[in-house]
Short mmCIF file of C-alpha atoms in Angstrom, two decimals:
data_model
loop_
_atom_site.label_atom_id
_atom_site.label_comp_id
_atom_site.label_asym_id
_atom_site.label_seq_id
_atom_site.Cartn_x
_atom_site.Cartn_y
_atom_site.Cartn_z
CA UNK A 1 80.36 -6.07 57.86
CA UNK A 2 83.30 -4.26 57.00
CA UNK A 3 83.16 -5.37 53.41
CA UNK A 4 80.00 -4.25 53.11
CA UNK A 5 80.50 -0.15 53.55
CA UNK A 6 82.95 1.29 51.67
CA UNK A 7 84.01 5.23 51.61
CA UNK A 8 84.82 7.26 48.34
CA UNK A 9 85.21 10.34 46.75
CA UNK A 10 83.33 9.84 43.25
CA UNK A 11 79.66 9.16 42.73
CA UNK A 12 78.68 5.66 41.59
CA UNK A 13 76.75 5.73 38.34
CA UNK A 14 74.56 3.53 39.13
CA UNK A 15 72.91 1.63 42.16
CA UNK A 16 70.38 2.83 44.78
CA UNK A 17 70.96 5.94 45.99
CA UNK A 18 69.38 6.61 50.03
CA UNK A 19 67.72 9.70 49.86
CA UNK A 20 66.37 11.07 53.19
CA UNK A 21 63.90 13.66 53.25
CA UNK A 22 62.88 15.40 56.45
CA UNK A 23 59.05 17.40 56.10
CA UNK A 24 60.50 20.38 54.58
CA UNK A 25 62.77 18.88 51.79
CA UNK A 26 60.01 16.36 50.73
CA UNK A 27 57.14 19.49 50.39
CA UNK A 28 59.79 21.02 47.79
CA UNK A 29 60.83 17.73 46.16
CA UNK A 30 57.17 16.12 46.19
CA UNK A 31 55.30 18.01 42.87
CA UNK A 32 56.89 15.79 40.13
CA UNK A 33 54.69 13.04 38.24
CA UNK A 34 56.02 9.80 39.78
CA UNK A 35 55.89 11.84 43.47
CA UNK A 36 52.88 14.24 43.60
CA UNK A 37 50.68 11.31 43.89
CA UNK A 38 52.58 9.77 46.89
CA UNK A 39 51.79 13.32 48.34
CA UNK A 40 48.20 13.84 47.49
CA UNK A 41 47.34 10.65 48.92
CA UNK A 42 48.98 11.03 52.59
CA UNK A 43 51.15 7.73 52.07
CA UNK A 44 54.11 9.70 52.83
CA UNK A 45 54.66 12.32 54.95
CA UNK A 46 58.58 12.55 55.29
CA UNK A 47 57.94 11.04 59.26
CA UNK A 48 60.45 8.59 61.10
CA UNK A 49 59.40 5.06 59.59
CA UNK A 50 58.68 5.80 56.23
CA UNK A 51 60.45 4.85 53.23
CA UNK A 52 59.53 3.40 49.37
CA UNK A 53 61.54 2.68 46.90
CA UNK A 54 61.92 4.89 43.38
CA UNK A 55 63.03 2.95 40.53
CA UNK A 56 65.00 4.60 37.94
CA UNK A 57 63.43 5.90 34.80
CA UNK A 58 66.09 3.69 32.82
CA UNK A 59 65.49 0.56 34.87
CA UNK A 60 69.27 0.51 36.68
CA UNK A 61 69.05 1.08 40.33
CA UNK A 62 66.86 4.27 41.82
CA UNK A 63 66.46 5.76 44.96
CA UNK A 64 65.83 4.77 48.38
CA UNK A 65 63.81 7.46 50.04
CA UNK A 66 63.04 7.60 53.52
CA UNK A 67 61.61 9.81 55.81
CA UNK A 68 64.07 12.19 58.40
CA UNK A 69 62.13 13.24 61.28
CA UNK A 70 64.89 15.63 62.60
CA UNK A 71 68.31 16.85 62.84
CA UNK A 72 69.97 15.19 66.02
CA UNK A 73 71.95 11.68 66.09
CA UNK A 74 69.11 9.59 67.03
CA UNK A 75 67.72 10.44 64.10
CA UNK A 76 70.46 9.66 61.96
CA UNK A 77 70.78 6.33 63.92
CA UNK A 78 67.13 5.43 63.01
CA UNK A 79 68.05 6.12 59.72
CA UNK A 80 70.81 4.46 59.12
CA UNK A 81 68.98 1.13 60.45
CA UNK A 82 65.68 1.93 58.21
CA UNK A 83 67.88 1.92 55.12
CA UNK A 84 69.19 -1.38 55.75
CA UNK A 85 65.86 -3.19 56.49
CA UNK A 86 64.39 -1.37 53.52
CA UNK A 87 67.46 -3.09 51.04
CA UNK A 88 67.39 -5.76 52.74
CA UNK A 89 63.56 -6.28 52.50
CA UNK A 90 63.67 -5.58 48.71
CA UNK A 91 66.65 -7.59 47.89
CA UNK A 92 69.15 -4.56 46.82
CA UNK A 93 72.41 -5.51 46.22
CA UNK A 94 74.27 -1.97 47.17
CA UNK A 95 73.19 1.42 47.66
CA UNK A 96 74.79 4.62 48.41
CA UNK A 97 74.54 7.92 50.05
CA UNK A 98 75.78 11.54 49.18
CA UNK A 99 77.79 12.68 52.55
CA UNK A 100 79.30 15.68 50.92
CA UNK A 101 77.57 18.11 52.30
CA UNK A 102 76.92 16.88 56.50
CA UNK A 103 80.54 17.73 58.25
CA UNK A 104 79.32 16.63 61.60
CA UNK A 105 81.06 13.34 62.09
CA UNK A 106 78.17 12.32 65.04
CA UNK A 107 75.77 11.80 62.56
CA UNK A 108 77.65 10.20 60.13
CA UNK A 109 79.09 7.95 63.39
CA UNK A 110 75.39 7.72 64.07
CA UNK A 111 74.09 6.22 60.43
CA UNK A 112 76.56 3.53 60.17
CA UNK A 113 75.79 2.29 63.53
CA UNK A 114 72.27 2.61 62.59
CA UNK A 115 73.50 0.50 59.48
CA UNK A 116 75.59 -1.81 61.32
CA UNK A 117 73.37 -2.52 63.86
CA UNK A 118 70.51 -3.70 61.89
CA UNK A 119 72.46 -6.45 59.69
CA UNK A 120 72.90 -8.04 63.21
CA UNK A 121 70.54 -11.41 63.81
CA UNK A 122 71.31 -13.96 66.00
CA UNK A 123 70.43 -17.14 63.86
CA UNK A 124 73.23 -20.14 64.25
CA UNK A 125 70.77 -22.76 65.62
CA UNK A 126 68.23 -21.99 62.43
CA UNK A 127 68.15 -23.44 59.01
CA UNK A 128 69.53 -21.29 56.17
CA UNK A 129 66.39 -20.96 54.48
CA UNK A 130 65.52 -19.23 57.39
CA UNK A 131 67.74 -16.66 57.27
CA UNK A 132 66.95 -12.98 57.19
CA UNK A 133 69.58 -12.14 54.36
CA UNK A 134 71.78 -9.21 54.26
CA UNK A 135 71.36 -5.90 54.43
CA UNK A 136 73.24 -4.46 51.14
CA UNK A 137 76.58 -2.76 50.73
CA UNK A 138 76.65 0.54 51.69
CA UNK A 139 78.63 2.82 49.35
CA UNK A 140 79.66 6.66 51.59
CA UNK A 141 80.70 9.20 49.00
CA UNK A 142 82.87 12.43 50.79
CA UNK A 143 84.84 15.02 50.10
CA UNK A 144 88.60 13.81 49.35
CA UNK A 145 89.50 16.11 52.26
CA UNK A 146 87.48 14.05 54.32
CA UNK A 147 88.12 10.30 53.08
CA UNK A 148 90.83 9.59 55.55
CA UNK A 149 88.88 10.45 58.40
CA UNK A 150 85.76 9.23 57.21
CA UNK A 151 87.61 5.51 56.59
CA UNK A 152 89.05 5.97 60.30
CA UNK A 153 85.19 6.55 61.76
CA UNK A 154 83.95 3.69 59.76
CA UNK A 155 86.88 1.33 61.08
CA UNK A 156 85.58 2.94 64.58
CA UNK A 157 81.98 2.39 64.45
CA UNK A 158 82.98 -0.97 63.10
CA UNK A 159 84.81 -2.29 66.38
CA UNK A 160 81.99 -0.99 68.50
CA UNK A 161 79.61 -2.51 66.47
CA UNK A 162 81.61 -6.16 67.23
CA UNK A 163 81.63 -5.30 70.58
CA UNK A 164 77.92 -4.71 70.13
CA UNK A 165 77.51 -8.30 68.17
CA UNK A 166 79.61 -10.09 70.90
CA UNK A 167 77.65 -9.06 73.89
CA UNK A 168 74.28 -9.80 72.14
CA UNK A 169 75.73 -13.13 70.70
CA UNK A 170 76.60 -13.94 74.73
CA UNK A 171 72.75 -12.90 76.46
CA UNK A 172 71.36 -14.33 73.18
CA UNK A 173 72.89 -18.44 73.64
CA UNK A 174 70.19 -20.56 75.54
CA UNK A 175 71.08 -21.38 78.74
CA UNK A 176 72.31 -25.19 78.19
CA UNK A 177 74.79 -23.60 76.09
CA UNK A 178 76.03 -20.82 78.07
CA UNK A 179 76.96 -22.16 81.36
CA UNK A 180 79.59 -20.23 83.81
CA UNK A 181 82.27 -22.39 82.54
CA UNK A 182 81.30 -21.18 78.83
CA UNK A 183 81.32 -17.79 79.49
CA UNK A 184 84.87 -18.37 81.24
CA UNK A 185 86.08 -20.00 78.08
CA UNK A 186 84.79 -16.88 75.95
CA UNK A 187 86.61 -14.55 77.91
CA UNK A 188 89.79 -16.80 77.54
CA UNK A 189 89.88 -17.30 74.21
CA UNK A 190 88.56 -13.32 73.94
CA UNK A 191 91.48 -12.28 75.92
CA UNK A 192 94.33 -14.17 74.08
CA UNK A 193 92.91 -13.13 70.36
CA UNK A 194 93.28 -9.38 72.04
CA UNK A 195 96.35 -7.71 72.68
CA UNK A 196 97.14 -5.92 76.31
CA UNK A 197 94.18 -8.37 77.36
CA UNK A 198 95.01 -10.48 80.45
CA UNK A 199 92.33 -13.18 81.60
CA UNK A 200 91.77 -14.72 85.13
CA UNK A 201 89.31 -17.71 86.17
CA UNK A 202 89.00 -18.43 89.96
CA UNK A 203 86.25 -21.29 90.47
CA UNK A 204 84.85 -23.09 93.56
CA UNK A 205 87.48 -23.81 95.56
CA UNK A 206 89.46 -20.68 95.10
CA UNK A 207 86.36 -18.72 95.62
CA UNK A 208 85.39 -20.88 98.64
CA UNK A 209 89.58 -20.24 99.80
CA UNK A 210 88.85 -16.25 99.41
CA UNK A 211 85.85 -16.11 101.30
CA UNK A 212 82.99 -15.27 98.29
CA UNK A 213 80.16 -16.57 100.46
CA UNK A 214 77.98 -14.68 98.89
CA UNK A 215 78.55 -15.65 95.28
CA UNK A 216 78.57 -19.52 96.56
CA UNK A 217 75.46 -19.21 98.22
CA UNK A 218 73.39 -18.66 94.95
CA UNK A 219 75.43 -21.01 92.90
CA UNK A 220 75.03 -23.44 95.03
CA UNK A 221 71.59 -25.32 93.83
CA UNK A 222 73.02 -25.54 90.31
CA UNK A 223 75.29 -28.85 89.07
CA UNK A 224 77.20 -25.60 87.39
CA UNK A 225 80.56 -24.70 88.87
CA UNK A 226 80.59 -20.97 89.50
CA UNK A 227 83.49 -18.44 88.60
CA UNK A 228 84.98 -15.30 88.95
CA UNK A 229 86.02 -13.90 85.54
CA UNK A 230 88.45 -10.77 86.13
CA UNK A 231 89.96 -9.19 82.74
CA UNK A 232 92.56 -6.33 82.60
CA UNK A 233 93.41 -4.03 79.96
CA UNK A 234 96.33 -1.84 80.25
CA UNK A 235 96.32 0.90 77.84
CA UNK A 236 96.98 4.31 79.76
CA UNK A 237 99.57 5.23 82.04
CA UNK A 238 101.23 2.51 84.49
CA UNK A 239 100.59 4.98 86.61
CA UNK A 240 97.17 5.28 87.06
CA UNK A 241 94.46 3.59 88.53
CA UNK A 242 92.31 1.39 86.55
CA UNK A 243 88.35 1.91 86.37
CA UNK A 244 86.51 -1.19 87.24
CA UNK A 245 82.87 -2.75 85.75
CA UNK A 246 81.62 -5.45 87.41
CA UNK A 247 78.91 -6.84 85.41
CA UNK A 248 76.25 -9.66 87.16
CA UNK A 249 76.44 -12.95 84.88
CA UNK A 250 73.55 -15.38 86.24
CA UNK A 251 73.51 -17.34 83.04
CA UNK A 252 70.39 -18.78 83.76
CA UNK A 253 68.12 -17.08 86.83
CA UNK A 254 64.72 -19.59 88.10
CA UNK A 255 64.67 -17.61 90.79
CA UNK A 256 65.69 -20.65 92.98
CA UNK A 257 63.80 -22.23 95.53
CA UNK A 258 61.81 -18.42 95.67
CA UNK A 259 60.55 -19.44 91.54
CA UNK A 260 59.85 -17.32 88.90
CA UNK A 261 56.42 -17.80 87.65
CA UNK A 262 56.73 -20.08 83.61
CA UNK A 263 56.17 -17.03 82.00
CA UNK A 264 58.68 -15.56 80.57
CA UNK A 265 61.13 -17.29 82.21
CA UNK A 266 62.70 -18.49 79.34
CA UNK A 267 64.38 -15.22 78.98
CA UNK A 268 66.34 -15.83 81.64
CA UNK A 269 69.47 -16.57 79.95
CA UNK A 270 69.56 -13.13 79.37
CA UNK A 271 70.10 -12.07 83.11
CA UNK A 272 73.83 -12.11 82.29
CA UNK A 273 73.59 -9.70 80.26
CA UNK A 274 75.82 -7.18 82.82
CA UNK A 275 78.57 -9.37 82.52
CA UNK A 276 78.07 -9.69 78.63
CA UNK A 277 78.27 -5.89 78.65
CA UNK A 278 81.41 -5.31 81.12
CA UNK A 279 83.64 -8.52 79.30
CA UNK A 280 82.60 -7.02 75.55
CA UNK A 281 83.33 -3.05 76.66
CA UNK A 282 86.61 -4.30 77.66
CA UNK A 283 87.50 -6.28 74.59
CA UNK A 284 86.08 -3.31 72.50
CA UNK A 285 88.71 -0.54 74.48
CA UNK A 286 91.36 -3.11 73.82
CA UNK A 287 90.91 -3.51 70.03
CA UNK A 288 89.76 -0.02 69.96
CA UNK A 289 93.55 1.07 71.44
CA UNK A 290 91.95 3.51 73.86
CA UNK A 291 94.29 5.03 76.24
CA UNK A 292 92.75 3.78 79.56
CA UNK A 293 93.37 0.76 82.27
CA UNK A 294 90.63 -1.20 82.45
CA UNK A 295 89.53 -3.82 84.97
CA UNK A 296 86.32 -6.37 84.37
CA UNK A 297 85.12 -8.27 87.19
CA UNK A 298 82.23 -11.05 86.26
CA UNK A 299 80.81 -13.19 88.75
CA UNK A 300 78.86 -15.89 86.86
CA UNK A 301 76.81 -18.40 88.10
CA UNK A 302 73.48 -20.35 87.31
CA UNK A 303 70.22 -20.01 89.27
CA UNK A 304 68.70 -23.21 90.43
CA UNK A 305 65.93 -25.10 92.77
CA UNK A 306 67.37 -28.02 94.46
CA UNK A 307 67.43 -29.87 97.51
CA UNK A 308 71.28 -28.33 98.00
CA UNK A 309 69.93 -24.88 96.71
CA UNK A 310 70.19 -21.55 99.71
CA UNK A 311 66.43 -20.91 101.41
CA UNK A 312 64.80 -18.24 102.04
CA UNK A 313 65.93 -17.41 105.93
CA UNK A 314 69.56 -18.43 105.27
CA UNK A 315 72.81 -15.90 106.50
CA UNK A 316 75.37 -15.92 104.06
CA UNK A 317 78.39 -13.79 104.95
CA UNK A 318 79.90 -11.91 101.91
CA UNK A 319 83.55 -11.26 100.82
CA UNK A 320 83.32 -8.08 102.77
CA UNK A 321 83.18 -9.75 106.15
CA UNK A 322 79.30 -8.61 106.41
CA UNK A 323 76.69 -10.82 106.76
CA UNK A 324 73.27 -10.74 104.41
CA UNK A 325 70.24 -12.33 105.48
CA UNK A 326 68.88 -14.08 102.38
CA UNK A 327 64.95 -13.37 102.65
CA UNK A 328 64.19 -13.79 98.71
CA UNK A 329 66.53 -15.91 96.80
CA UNK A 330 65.07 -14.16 93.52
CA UNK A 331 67.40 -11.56 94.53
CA UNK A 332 70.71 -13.36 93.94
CA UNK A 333 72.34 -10.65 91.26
CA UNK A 334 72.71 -7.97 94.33
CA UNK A 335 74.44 -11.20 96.38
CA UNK A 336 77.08 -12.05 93.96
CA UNK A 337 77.65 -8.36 92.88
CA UNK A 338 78.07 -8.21 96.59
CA UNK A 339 81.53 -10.60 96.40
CA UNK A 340 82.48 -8.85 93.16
CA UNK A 341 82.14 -5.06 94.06
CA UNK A 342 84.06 -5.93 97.16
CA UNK A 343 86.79 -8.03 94.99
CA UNK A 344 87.34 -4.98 92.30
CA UNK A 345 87.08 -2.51 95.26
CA UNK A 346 90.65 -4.58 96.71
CA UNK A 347 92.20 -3.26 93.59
CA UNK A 348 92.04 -0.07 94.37
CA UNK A 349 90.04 1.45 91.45
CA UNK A 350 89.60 5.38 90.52
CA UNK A 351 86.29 4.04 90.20
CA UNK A 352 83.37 1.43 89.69
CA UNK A 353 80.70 0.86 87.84
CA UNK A 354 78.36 -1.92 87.66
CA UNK A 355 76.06 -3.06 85.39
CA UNK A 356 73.08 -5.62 86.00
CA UNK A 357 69.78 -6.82 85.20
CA UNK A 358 68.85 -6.35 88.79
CA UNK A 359 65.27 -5.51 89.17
CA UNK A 360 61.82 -5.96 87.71
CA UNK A 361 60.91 -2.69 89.82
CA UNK A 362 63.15 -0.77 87.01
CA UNK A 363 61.14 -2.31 84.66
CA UNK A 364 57.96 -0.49 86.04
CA UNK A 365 59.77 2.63 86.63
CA UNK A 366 61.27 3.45 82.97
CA UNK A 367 59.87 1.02 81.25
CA UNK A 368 61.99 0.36 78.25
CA UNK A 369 63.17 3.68 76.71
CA UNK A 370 66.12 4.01 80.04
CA UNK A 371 68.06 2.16 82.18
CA UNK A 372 68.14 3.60 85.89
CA UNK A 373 71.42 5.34 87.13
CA UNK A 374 72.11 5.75 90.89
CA UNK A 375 75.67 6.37 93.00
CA UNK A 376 77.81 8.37 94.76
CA UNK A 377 79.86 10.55 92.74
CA UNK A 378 77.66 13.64 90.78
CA UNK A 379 80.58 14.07 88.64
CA UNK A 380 80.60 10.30 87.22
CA UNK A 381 77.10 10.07 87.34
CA UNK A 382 76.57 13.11 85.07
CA UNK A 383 79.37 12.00 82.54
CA UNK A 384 77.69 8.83 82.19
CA UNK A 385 74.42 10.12 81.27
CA UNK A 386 76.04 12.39 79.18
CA UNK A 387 77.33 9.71 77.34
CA UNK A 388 73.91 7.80 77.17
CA UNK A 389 73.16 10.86 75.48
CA UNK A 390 75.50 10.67 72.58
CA UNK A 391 75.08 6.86 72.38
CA UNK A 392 71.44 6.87 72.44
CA UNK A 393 71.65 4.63 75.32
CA UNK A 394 69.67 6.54 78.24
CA UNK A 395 70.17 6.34 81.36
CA UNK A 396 67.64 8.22 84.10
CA UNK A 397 69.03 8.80 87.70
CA UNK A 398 67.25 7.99 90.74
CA UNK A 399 67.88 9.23 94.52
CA UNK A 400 69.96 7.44 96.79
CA UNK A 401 68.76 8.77 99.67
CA UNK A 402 70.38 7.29 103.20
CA UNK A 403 66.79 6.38 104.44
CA UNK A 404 66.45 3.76 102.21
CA UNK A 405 69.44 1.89 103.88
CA UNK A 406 66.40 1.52 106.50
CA UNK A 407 64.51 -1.10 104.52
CA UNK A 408 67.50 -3.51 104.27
CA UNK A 409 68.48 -3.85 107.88
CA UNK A 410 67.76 -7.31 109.11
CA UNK A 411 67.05 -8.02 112.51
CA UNK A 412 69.65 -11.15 112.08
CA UNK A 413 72.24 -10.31 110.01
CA UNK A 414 74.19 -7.26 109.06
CA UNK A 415 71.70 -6.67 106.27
CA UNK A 416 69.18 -8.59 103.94
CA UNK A 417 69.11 -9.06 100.21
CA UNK A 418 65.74 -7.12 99.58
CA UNK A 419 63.90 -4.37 100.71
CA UNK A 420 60.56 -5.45 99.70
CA UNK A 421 58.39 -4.27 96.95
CA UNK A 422 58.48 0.24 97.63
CA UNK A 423 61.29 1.46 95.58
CA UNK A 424 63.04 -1.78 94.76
CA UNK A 425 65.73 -0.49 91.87
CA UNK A 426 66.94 2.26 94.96
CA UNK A 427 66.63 -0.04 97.78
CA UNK A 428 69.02 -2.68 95.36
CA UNK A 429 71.36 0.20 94.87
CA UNK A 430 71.21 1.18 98.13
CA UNK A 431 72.31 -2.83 99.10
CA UNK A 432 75.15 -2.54 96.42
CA UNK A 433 76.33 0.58 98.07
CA UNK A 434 77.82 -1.31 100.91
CA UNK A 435 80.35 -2.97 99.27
CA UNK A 436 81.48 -0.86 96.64
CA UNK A 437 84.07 0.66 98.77
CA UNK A 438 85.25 3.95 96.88
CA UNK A 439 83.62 7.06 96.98
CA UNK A 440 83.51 7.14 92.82
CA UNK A 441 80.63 4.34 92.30
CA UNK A 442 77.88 4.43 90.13
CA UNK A 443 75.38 1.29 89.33
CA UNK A 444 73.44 0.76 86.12
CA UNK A 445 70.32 -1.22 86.14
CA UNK A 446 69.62 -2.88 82.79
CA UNK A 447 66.77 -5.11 83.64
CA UNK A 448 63.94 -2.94 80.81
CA UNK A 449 66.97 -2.14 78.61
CA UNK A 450 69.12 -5.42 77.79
CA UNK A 451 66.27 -7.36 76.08
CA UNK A 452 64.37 -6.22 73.00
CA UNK A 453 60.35 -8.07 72.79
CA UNK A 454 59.20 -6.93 69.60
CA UNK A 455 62.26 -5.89 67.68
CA UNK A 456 62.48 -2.17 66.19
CA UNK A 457 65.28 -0.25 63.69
CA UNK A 458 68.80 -1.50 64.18
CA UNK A 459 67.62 -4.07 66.99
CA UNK A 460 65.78 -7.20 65.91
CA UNK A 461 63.97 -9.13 69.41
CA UNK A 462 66.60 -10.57 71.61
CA UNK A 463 69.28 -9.20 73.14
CA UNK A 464 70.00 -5.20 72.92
CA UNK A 465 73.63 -5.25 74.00
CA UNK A 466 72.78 -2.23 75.94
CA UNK A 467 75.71 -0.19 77.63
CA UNK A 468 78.51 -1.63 75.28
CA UNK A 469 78.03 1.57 73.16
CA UNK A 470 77.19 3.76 76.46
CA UNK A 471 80.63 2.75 78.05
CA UNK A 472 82.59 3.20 74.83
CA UNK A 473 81.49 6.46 74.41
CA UNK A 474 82.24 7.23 78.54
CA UNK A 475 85.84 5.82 77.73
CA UNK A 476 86.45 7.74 74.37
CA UNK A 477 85.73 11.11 76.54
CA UNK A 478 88.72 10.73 78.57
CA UNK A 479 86.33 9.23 81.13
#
């Protein structure tokens, strides 16, 4: 995509020039001959969603107008994504936009990852014919003050905008594809294309040799080898402790011998989407040069009914020394998150934070506008959503309240993997809480945000790569 937006200081003399209009500018603009007619008629109203094209009077390019429903960098995201579905819908080979006169770099960060974002399909395994096409080249015309730092955004916004691609590409492959080992050899080859990137694979028997009962446990029904992918990134002082994600990577979930019902369940390769998130955020910091040490730990494994798979009933004991009564073995993600949280806690972290697709419960909470935040630290927690904020990737917190730890006492073990059906996303958190073992821990739950059903601006259906953008943002604070 990079050759495909290009910053300058002089107007082109031709093309398509994008033209957004909020209300206001389109009731001043909207009494001319080829508009007033548009206007009388209601079939455009300067609202989010709308857009025609204006041809030229002289036949050579025109305008692309669209509708801007406010002000704030959502808007400008929406935007951004609008105008590339509208040229790429009509077949226009380049358009550009006047920046001279917005200063605020958010909103111009905002359009090109609107821009970006929308020329992303995931279409490998299709025909060519049956290609979307491309969105067009995007011409940004600034001040010449402003050109240097308008070409260093853009090289910005394009990084996070691979890291964006990559994790998508990941949760998008089909399951026969994307096995453990395959996300292991991703993050190999990842890590030695990056610099400062170090990679480490422990499988079966190393795991088995560490204690990761709880990881083994779930993998064990599947004729796919589990892992442990850890990744480190050393960009900030020696000095200093690294912060940790741990992202859940069940690269294919049935449920086990507790089965998902058929429906649906071929989105299921998507329930690694955590660990798509974590290994791309890393890779993204690393190209990006941020100052920061970073530390991903991914525990992948697959998901299956067999006649070696763990039952329902079963008393696993975890990495941590505790044990976990296994009454549901639909709730796996908590049980290898379990082994990982306690593996990147032994590092000694500042601080952790895990992302997952961890519960359908979060699903009928916040539907799909938010992802649910719970911890332990108010001061991470509110920098995070903060961040979701800025990124346009929302997060909403939830209590985690000490009486929950009540529903996850077993009468067997030192806990068990689900609280039942009342407040399931806390009651998960709550379960996760016992092996993240420093006080700065916060948990993301992904399960309504990581998968798109019906595709909307700057995010066709598929995978969202939710939280790669989120965590960026988080990391280019200063974190």
């Amino acid at each position: 995509m990079m050759d495909r937006i290009e910053i300058r200081c002089d107007m082109p003399s031709a093309g398509w020039q994008l033209l957004p209009l909020t209300a206001e500018d389109w009731s001043r603009v909207a009494t001319g001959p080829a508009l007033a007619p548009l206007a009388a008629a209601g079939l455009f109203r300067a609202e989010a969603g709308e857009g025609f094209v204006l041809p030229a009077p002289e036949g050579a390019g025109g305008q692309l107008v669209l509708g801007l429903a406010g002000t704030c960098a959502a808007d400008w995201r929406r935007l951004g994504a609008e105008a590339a579905a509208l040229g790429r819908s009509r077949r226009l080979g380049e358009c550009w936009w006047d920046g001279t006169a917005v200063t605020d770099e958010a909103l111009i960060a905002a359009l090109l990852d609107g821009f970006l974002l929308e020329g992303y399909r995931f279409e490998r395994y299709r025909q060519p014919a049956a290609a979307a096409g491309a969105v067009p080249r995007l011409t940004l015309v600034v001040p010449p003050a402003r050109q240097a730092d308008c070409a260093a955004l853009l090289r910005q916004r394009l990084l996070v905008a691979q890291g964006v691609t990559l994790a998508r590409d990941l949760v998008n492959e089909p399951g026969n594809v994307k096995t453990p080992q395959y996300l292991a050899e991703q993050a190999w080859q990842l890590a030695r294309q990056t610099a400062g990137v170090r990679a480490m694979v422990y499988g079966p028997q190393e795991l088995r040799r560490q204690g990761c009962g709880a990881l083994l446990a779930v993998a064990q029904g599947s004729a796919q080898p589990p892992c442990l992918i850890v990744l480190e990134y050393r960009g900030g002082n020696a000095e200093t402790a690294p912060l940790a994600l741990v992202g859940k990577a069940v690269t294919f979930d049935s449920g086990g011998i507790s089965l998902k019902p058929s429906e649906n369940m071929e989105q299921m390769k998507m329930d690694m989407a955590g660990g798509a998130v974590a290994l791309a955020t890393l890779i993204t910091a690393a190209r990006l040069q941020l100052p920061v040490n970073l530390v991903a730990v991914i525990p992948a494994v697959e998901n299956m009914p067999s006649g070696s798979a763990q039952r329902p009933g079963d008393i696993v004991r975890s990495l941590s020394g505790q044990t976990i009564e296994v009454v549901n073995t639909d709730a796996e993600g908590r049980l290898i998150l379990a082994d990982a949280l306690t593996f990147a806690s032994r590092l000694q972290p500042r601080a952790i934070i895990d992302i997952a697709t961890l519960t359908g419960a979060c699903i009928i909470a916040l539907g799909h506008q938010a992802a649910a935040l719970l911890g332990r630290d108010e001061t991470l927690l509110a920098a995070l959503r903060q961040a979701g904020e800025r990124s346009g990737e929302r997060l909403w917190p939830l209590p985690l309240l000490a009486e929950y730890n009540e529903q996850i006492k077993s009468t067997v073990a030192d806990l068990k993997n689900s609280g039942g059906r009342p407040a399931g996303t806390i009651t998960a958190a709550a379960f996760l809480g016992h092996f993240a073992a420093t006080p700065a821990w916060a948990h993301l739950d992904i399960a309504g945000t990581a998968w798109e059903e019906k595709g909307r601006p700057g995010q066709p259906v598929g995978a969202t790569g939710f939280g790669v953008r989120l965590l960026l943002d988080y990391l280019q604070q200063g974190c």
